[in-house]
């Protein structure tokens, strides 16, 4: 299930970005998007789960679900055993890095963790986590985030050396 939802979501975002680059005036409605995803081979159940997953992000972003009050700026996140199993050390380190450089706040981190936990019971790889981060931050109502910067966190080569 994990890869099915993420496969639908990543394909959908690629498709939407490509369509936006080609024709800014044309907006794709939900029916057209579902038909396109179905035409390229995704099953209806997977498409519906992916869209529901995205709707959950919107619900979290609207403030209808608030993970906790973030009055303590220097608090530390302790992961449950299930979260540790789902998010390996590299993934947890990436979330901490994003928080430390100010690109992710505690509520966004919690939204990401919650969304990851709904993806099924298999471990999520760092590359997949980066897509989830991009989707949550890209749908964030808070400060402006560059689309180019969001893409760079997903496609960054982690074996690159800093100069």
XYZ file of N, CA and C in Angstrom:
489
model
N 0.812 -1.193 0.000
C 0.000 0.000 0.000
C 0.856 1.258 0.000
N 1.962 1.264 0.720
C 2.789 2.463 0.805
C 3.193 2.954 -0.568
N 3.798 2.075 -1.348
C 4.283 2.519 -2.644
C 3.147 2.855 -3.589
N 2.013 2.203 -3.425
C 0.883 2.495 -4.285
C 0.435 3.944 -4.102
N 0.215 4.374 -2.871
C -0.209 5.750 -2.609
C 0.882 6.721 -3.033
N 2.114 6.452 -2.648
C 3.207 7.353 -3.018
C 3.441 7.373 -4.518
N 3.284 6.231 -5.167
C 3.423 6.205 -6.628
C 2.364 7.083 -7.292
N 1.128 6.974 -6.820
C 0.052 7.805 -7.368
C 0.356 9.273 -7.117
N 0.743 9.603 -5.882
C 1.006 10.996 -5.530
C 2.176 11.582 -6.311
N 3.270 10.843 -6.409
C 4.430 11.382 -7.125
C 4.135 11.528 -8.610
N 3.442 10.555 -9.177
C 3.067 10.681 -10.590
C 2.139 11.875 -10.782
N 1.174 12.011 -9.886
C 0.205 13.089 -9.999
C 0.895 14.453 -9.916
N 1.818 14.623 -8.974
C 2.510 15.901 -8.862
C 3.369 16.177 -10.083
N 4.064 15.166 -10.576
C 4.848 15.350 -11.802
C 3.947 15.781 -12.956
N 2.820 15.098 -13.091
C 1.874 15.398 -14.160
C 1.326 16.823 -14.025
N 0.936 17.209 -12.811
C 0.376 18.545 -12.598
C 1.408 19.639 -12.844
N 2.664 19.419 -12.398
C 3.717 20.403 -12.650
C 3.971 20.530 -14.147
N 4.009 19.401 -14.836
C 4.233 19.395 -16.281
C 3.105 20.122 -17.009
N 1.873 19.849 -16.614
C 0.710 20.507 -17.228
C 0.741 22.013 -16.962
N 1.120 22.405 -15.748
C 1.174 23.832 -15.399
C 2.240 24.550 -16.219
N 3.368 23.877 -16.473
C 4.428 24.483 -17.279
C 3.997 24.649 -18.729
N 3.238 23.683 -19.236
C 2.816 23.721 -20.635
C 1.663 24.678 -20.881
N 0.734 24.773 -19.940
C -0.456 25.586 -20.159
C -0.946 26.143 -18.830
N -0.578 27.379 -18.521
C -0.955 28.006 -17.254
C -2.451 28.258 -17.140
N -3.128 28.477 -18.240
C -4.546 28.843 -18.215
C -5.452 27.645 -17.932
N -5.008 26.437 -18.276
C -5.845 25.247 -18.132
C -5.734 24.679 -16.715
N -6.867 24.650 -16.012
C -6.905 24.026 -14.694
C -7.506 22.638 -14.836
N -6.885 21.685 -14.186
C -7.352 20.299 -14.259
C -8.301 20.059 -13.093
N -9.513 19.615 -13.402
C -10.467 19.332 -12.326
C -10.250 17.908 -11.812
N -10.914 17.583 -10.703
C -10.735 16.274 -10.073
C -11.104 15.118 -11.000
N -12.190 15.270 -11.730
C -12.636 14.200 -12.634
C -11.601 13.946 -13.714
N -11.095 15.015 -14.311
C -10.078 14.894 -15.359
C -8.800 14.254 -14.809
N -8.415 14.655 -13.590
C -7.216 14.088 -12.962
C -7.396 12.600 -12.690
N -8.545 12.231 -12.128
C -8.819 10.818 -11.846
C -8.810 9.995 -13.133
N -9.413 10.522 -14.189
C -9.435 9.815 -15.471
C -8.028 9.624 -16.016
N -7.204 10.668 -15.927
C -5.831 10.561 -16.421
C -5.051 9.513 -15.622
N -5.178 9.550 -14.307
C -4.460 8.584 -13.465
C -4.923 7.158 -13.755
N -6.208 6.997 -13.978
C -6.746 5.684 -14.317
C -6.244 5.228 -15.685
N -6.197 6.153 -16.643
C -5.733 5.830 -17.999
C -4.279 5.376 -18.032
N -3.440 5.893 -17.107
C -2.030 5.491 -17.104
C -1.781 4.244 -16.269
N -2.851 3.674 -15.680
C -2.706 2.378 -15.045
C -2.904 2.311 -13.546
N -3.199 3.409 -12.881
C -3.451 3.346 -11.441
C -4.883 2.888 -11.212
N -5.075 2.032 -10.184
C -6.430 1.561 -9.907
C -7.217 2.614 -9.134
N -8.517 2.545 -9.254
C -9.411 3.543 -8.665
C -9.229 3.603 -7.154
N -9.082 2.447 -6.502
C -8.913 2.432 -5.047
C -7.631 3.166 -4.643
N -6.546 2.947 -5.368
C -5.285 3.637 -5.074
C -5.385 5.130 -5.298
N -6.094 5.522 -6.351
C -6.285 6.950 -6.636
C -7.091 7.587 -5.512
N -8.170 6.927 -5.102
C -9.010 7.472 -4.033
C -8.244 7.573 -2.719
N -7.416 6.563 -2.404
C -6.615 6.615 -1.176
C -5.622 7.766 -1.224
N -4.997 7.978 -2.379
C -4.021 9.063 -2.522
C -4.695 10.422 -2.364
N -5.853 10.590 -2.977
C -6.566 11.867 -2.859
C -7.072 12.089 -1.442
N -7.494 11.034 -0.779
C -7.917 11.128 0.619
C -6.734 11.510 1.507
N -5.572 10.937 1.207
C -4.340 11.251 1.933
C -4.036 12.735 1.802
N -4.186 13.286 0.592
C -3.966 14.720 0.370
C -5.007 15.565 1.101
N -6.237 15.115 1.124
C -7.284 15.847 1.837
C -6.977 15.913 3.322
N -6.359 14.871 3.860
C -5.979 14.873 5.267
C -4.942 15.969 5.539
N -4.020 16.180 4.601
C -3.051 17.271 4.755
C -3.795 18.597 4.820
N -4.774 18.773 3.943
C -5.552 20.015 3.933
C -6.279 20.208 5.259
N -6.817 19.138 5.812
C -7.499 19.214 7.108
C -6.523 19.638 8.195
N -5.341 19.040 8.185
C -4.319 19.412 9.164
C -3.910 20.865 8.988
N -3.725 21.296 7.735
C -3.297 22.662 7.447
C -4.357 23.677 7.840
N -5.636 23.326 7.720
C -6.716 24.242 8.070
C -6.825 24.456 9.570
N -6.036 23.722 10.330
C -6.066 23.887 11.774
C -7.188 23.129 12.445
N -7.910 22.305 11.690
C -8.981 21.524 12.290
C -8.412 20.473 13.227
N -7.202 20.038 12.929
C -6.500 19.102 13.797
C -5.170 19.759 14.143
N -4.960 20.056 15.390
C -3.722 20.708 15.812
C -2.953 19.698 16.653
N -1.781 19.232 16.188
C -1.064 18.204 16.935
C -0.748 18.607 18.373
N -0.249 19.800 18.592
C 0.058 20.267 19.932
C 0.462 21.731 19.864
N 0.518 22.355 21.010
C 0.931 23.749 21.089
C 2.451 23.804 21.103
N 3.033 24.603 20.244
C 4.497 24.638 20.106
C 5.103 25.849 20.804
N 4.779 26.026 22.080
C 5.344 27.166 22.802
C 6.786 26.903 23.222
N 7.191 25.642 23.250
C 8.555 25.302 23.655
C 9.414 25.110 22.413
N 10.220 26.100 22.111
C 11.030 26.064 20.892
C 12.185 25.068 20.973
N 12.668 24.783 22.170
C 13.841 23.906 22.274
C 13.463 22.500 22.737
N 12.232 22.093 22.505
C 11.819 20.759 22.910
C 12.405 19.711 21.969
N 12.419 18.466 22.414
C 12.958 17.381 21.607
C 11.858 16.363 21.337
N 11.790 15.880 20.118
C 10.783 14.906 19.701
C 11.285 13.508 20.024
N 10.507 12.771 20.794
C 10.813 11.374 21.091
C 9.883 10.523 20.237
N 10.454 9.669 19.404
C 9.676 8.830 18.499
C 9.233 7.557 19.199
N 7.996 7.141 18.930
C 7.492 5.877 19.469
C 8.211 4.728 18.761
N 8.177 3.529 19.325
C 8.782 2.392 18.621
C 8.206 2.180 17.215
N 6.904 2.364 17.039
C 6.301 2.203 15.703
C 6.830 3.264 14.747
N 6.981 4.495 15.222
C 7.520 5.563 14.382
C 8.978 5.298 14.035
N 9.741 4.785 15.006
C 11.148 4.457 14.748
C 11.270 3.356 13.714
N 10.360 2.393 13.772
C 10.380 1.305 12.793
C 10.038 1.836 11.404
N 9.068 2.732 11.332
C 8.613 3.293 10.056
C 9.638 4.269 9.481
N 10.232 5.105 10.349
C 11.195 6.124 9.937
C 12.572 5.732 10.458
N 13.446 5.325 9.577
C 14.796 4.943 9.973
C 15.591 6.144 10.481
N 16.808 5.892 10.914
C 17.665 6.942 11.470
C 17.902 8.071 10.473
N 18.126 7.735 9.197
C 18.347 8.775 8.187
C 17.111 9.657 8.023
N 15.958 9.050 8.037
C 14.718 9.803 7.875
C 14.470 10.715 9.074
N 14.668 10.191 10.270
C 14.503 11.020 11.462
C 15.538 12.138 11.483
N 16.751 11.834 11.046
C 17.795 12.850 10.961
C 17.451 13.934 9.959
N 16.838 13.550 8.850
C 16.430 14.530 7.841
C 15.380 15.472 8.409
N 14.403 14.932 9.142
C 13.378 15.787 9.751
C 13.999 16.759 10.757
N 14.943 16.262 11.557
C 15.632 17.122 12.519
C 16.431 18.204 11.802
N 17.118 17.837 10.732
C 17.873 18.805 9.934
C 16.954 19.894 9.397
N 15.826 19.493 8.830
C 14.887 20.467 8.267
C 14.361 21.412 9.347
N 14.146 20.879 10.527
C 13.677 21.707 11.637
C 14.785 22.661 12.103
N 16.003 22.147 12.202
C 17.125 22.963 12.672
C 17.460 24.116 11.736
N 17.243 23.946 10.434
C 17.548 25.043 9.507
C 16.344 25.961 9.305
N 15.267 25.713 10.055
C 14.117 26.597 10.029
C 13.170 26.401 8.869
N 13.259 25.281 8.174
C 12.369 25.030 7.046
C 11.153 24.202 7.427
N 11.114 23.782 8.662
C 10.045 22.911 9.132
C 9.776 23.284 10.581
N 8.519 23.559 10.929
C 8.228 23.805 12.337
C 7.692 22.518 12.965
N 7.490 22.551 14.279
C 7.085 21.342 14.994
C 5.734 20.820 14.520
N 4.793 21.715 14.238
C 3.486 21.259 13.751
C 3.604 20.606 12.387
N 4.410 21.180 11.503
C 4.611 20.574 10.186
C 5.287 19.214 10.330
N 6.263 19.117 11.232
C 6.921 17.836 11.488
C 5.901 16.792 11.917
N 5.002 17.183 12.808
C 3.986 16.249 13.288
C 3.022 15.854 12.170
N 2.700 16.806 11.298
C 1.841 16.485 10.158
C 2.527 15.465 9.258
N 3.814 15.661 9.031
C 4.582 14.743 8.188
C 4.596 13.352 8.812
N 4.890 13.292 10.109
C 4.942 11.992 10.793
C 3.576 11.322 10.746
N 2.519 12.088 10.988
C 1.168 11.516 10.939
C 0.860 10.974 9.549
N 1.213 11.725 8.521
C 0.952 11.279 7.148
C 1.774 10.031 6.816
N 3.010 9.993 7.269
C 3.853 8.822 7.027
C 3.253 7.590 7.691
N 2.749 7.765 8.897
C 2.211 6.632 9.638
C 0.946 6.065 8.986
N 0.265 6.856 8.175
C -0.945 6.360 7.504
C -0.633 5.598 6.219
N 0.636 5.526 5.858
C 1.007 4.893 4.584
C 1.129 3.375 4.656
N 0.765 2.770 5.738
C 0.878 1.323 5.842
C 1.947 0.945 6.843
N 2.256 -0.344 6.918
C 3.150 -0.790 7.970
C 4.558 -1.138 7.501
N 4.950 -0.726 6.321
C 6.315 -0.966 5.889
C 7.165 0.270 6.159
N 8.457 0.068 6.257
C 9.386 1.172 6.494
C 9.408 2.095 5.278
N 9.455 3.380 5.537
C 9.490 4.356 4.454
C 10.943 4.774 4.226
N 11.336 4.809 2.984
C 12.705 5.193 2.632
C 12.842 6.710 2.658
N 14.086 7.190 2.769
C 14.356 8.622 2.837
C 13.812 9.357 1.616
N 13.985 8.798 0.430
C 13.482 9.454 -0.781
C 11.965 9.626 -0.735
N 11.252 8.612 -0.221
C 9.805 8.719 -0.091
C 9.432 9.760 0.961
N 10.190 9.804 2.055
C 9.938 10.814 3.093
C 10.093 12.215 2.521
N 11.094 12.407 1.675
C 11.298 13.728 1.071
C 10.093 14.151 0.244
N 9.460 13.189 -0.441
C 8.241 13.503 -1.191
C 7.132 13.927 -0.240
N 6.996 13.224 0.881
C 5.964 13.581 1.866
C 6.237 14.982 2.409
N 7.498 15.269 2.729
C 7.868 16.606 3.212
C 7.493 17.647 2.168
N 7.822 17.378 0.926
C 7.516 18.327 -0.138
C 6.009 18.557 -0.246
N 5.219 17.500 -0.134
C 3.773 17.644 -0.244
C 3.193 18.432 0.923
N 3.667 18.159 2.130
C 3.154 18.880 3.296
C 3.581 20.344 3.235
N 4.857 20.604 2.970
C 5.324 21.986 2.902
C 4.720 22.725 1.717
N 4.556 22.034 0.618
C 3.967 22.652 -0.565
C 2.518 23.037 -0.365
N 1.844 22.353 0.532
C 0.451 22.672 0.841
C 0.316 23.511 2.097
N 1.442 23.954 2.635
C 1.440 24.711 3.876
C 0.868 26.099 3.662
N 0.077 26.545 4.610
C -0.500 27.885 4.540
C 0.449 28.919 5.115
N 1.481 28.469 5.800
C 2.466 29.380 6.389
C 3.340 29.994 5.324
N 4.443 30.609 5.708
C 5.340 31.357 4.831
C 5.520 30.809 3.431
N 5.978 31.668 2.551
C 6.202 31.296 1.158
C 7.423 30.382 1.033
N 7.254 29.320 0.283
C 8.339 28.380 0.046
C 8.516 28.245 -1.453
N 9.734 28.366 -1.903
C 10.033 28.273 -3.321
C 9.812 26.852 -3.833
N 9.101 26.748 -4.953
C 8.886 25.429 -5.571
C 10.215 24.805 -5.964
N 11.154 25.637 -6.404
C 12.474 25.141 -6.788
C 13.202 24.561 -5.573
N 13.089 25.242 -4.430
C 13.729 24.736 -3.214
C 13.089 23.416 -2.805
N 11.745 23.329 -2.875
C 11.062 22.084 -2.530
C 11.547 20.933 -3.402
N 11.667 21.191 -4.703
C 12.161 20.142 -5.598
C 13.589 19.755 -5.249
N 14.396 20.732 -4.834
C 15.798 20.433 -4.525
C 15.925 19.491 -3.340
N 15.014 19.569 -2.353
C 15.128 18.652 -1.215
C 14.753 17.239 -1.615
N 13.888 17.106 -2.610
C 13.497 15.771 -3.056
C 14.572 15.151 -3.937
N 15.167 15.953 -4.797
C 16.102 15.407 -5.773
C 17.561 15.609 -5.392
N 17.834 16.090 -4.175
C 19.195 16.301 -3.715
C 19.941 14.983 -3.660
N 21.144 14.982 -4.194
C 21.995 13.804 -4.144
C 22.677 13.769 -2.792
N 22.282 12.824 -1.907
C 22.830 12.790 -0.561
C 24.293 12.350 -0.515
N 24.818 11.869 -1.606
C 26.229 11.476 -1.642
C 27.140 12.618 -2.087
N 26.546 13.767 -2.375
C 27.290 14.927 -2.828
C 28.153 15.465 -1.683
N 29.312 15.968 -1.989
C 30.172 16.559 -0.966
C 29.986 18.072 -0.966
N 30.063 18.652 0.220
C 29.953 20.096 0.339
C 31.292 20.737 0.035
N 31.256 21.860 -0.652
C 32.501 22.529 -1.017
C 32.559 23.880 -0.378
